[in-house]
Amino acid sequence: MKANEQALTERPVWLFSSGPTGEGDPVALTQGWRFPTGLQPVADRIRPRDIAVFNGSANVQKMNFIEKFMLKQVKAPAGDFRNWDVITAWAMAIADALK
């Protein structure tokens, strides 16, 4: 984002992140976190049309020892918690806005 900030200010931009595992609202699961604090000033200048947070997936079978340890330390549940209907609806709303 930093490297392309100027170009992004000249275009419609939507930002998203995925990651919190578990059932429920991903913003609630991240205790209100929606965007990396260090990048917030850049995002403010870019003025994204939306910032979304989606539930993520943690596949223990594909994790190395350190990743498994970190997952255990933060007490994050393993599994696939992505809601493809929500993700698709968000993407479709972007597509409609770009028409």
XYZ file of C-alpha atoms in Angstrom:
99
model
C 0.000 0.000 0.000
C 2.766 2.397 0.894
C 4.641 1.831 -2.367
C 1.490 2.370 -4.450
C -0.262 4.972 -2.325
C -0.382 7.673 -5.005
C -1.825 5.338 -7.650
C -4.371 3.991 -5.169
C -5.628 7.490 -4.313
C -6.603 7.867 -7.978
C -8.713 4.694 -8.103
C -11.668 3.215 -6.293
C -10.245 0.953 -3.592
C -11.717 -1.627 -1.239
C -9.564 -3.249 1.430
C -10.069 -6.511 3.252
C -8.313 -8.851 5.573
C -9.011 -12.372 6.671
C -7.761 -14.173 9.643
C -9.817 -14.465 12.779
C -10.896 -18.039 13.237
C -13.972 -19.042 15.136
C -17.684 -18.557 14.824
C -19.192 -15.085 14.952
C -18.538 -11.559 13.794
C -14.880 -11.285 12.725
C -14.558 -7.700 14.012
C -15.873 -8.810 17.402
C -13.455 -11.762 17.354
C -10.584 -9.323 16.797
C -11.893 -7.032 19.551
C -12.686 -4.225 17.134
C -9.562 -4.519 14.990
C -10.293 -3.788 11.340
C -6.989 -2.669 9.895
C -3.283 -2.603 10.867
C -2.722 0.494 12.992
C 0.576 1.285 11.289
C -1.099 1.422 7.877
C -4.162 3.387 8.984
C -2.705 6.782 7.945
C -2.051 5.393 4.452
C -5.569 3.976 4.260
C -6.976 7.330 5.396
C -5.190 9.059 2.528
C -6.297 6.422 0.010
C -9.889 6.661 1.275
C -11.074 3.126 0.606
C -14.759 2.730 -0.087
C -14.889 -0.065 2.461
C -12.659 -2.052 4.775
C -13.921 -5.553 5.484
C -12.710 -8.280 7.813
C -13.631 -11.868 7.031
C -13.362 -14.999 9.127
C -10.374 -17.079 8.127
C -9.104 -20.601 8.038
C -6.462 -22.341 10.121
C -5.545 -25.767 8.773
C -3.351 -27.438 11.382
C -2.417 -30.157 8.876
C -0.566 -27.550 6.786
C 1.105 -25.684 9.661
C 4.672 -25.995 10.820
C 5.596 -26.304 14.486
C 5.921 -22.555 15.045
C 2.558 -21.800 13.427
C 0.863 -24.474 15.556
C 2.525 -23.059 18.661
C 1.351 -19.530 17.825
C -2.209 -20.724 17.187
C -2.210 -22.450 20.570
C -0.779 -19.388 22.344
C -3.528 -17.074 21.093
C -6.122 -19.785 21.754
C -7.504 -19.477 18.222
C -9.691 -22.341 17.070
C -8.497 -24.417 14.139
C -10.766 -25.007 11.165
C -12.245 -23.244 8.171
C -14.527 -20.423 9.296
C -14.757 -18.566 5.980
C -18.287 -17.586 5.016
C -18.239 -17.709 1.242
C -21.742 -16.201 0.975
C -20.586 -13.080 2.854
C -17.362 -12.878 0.842
C -19.206 -13.317 -2.453
C -21.824 -10.698 -1.543
C -19.057 -8.205 -0.704
C -17.266 -8.923 -3.994
C -20.516 -8.641 -5.964
C -21.260 -5.258 -4.349
C -17.831 -4.075 -5.520
C -18.505 -5.377 -9.026
C -21.844 -3.531 -9.067
C -20.184 -0.316 -7.898
C -17.618 -0.551 -10.695
C -20.209 -0.950 -13.459
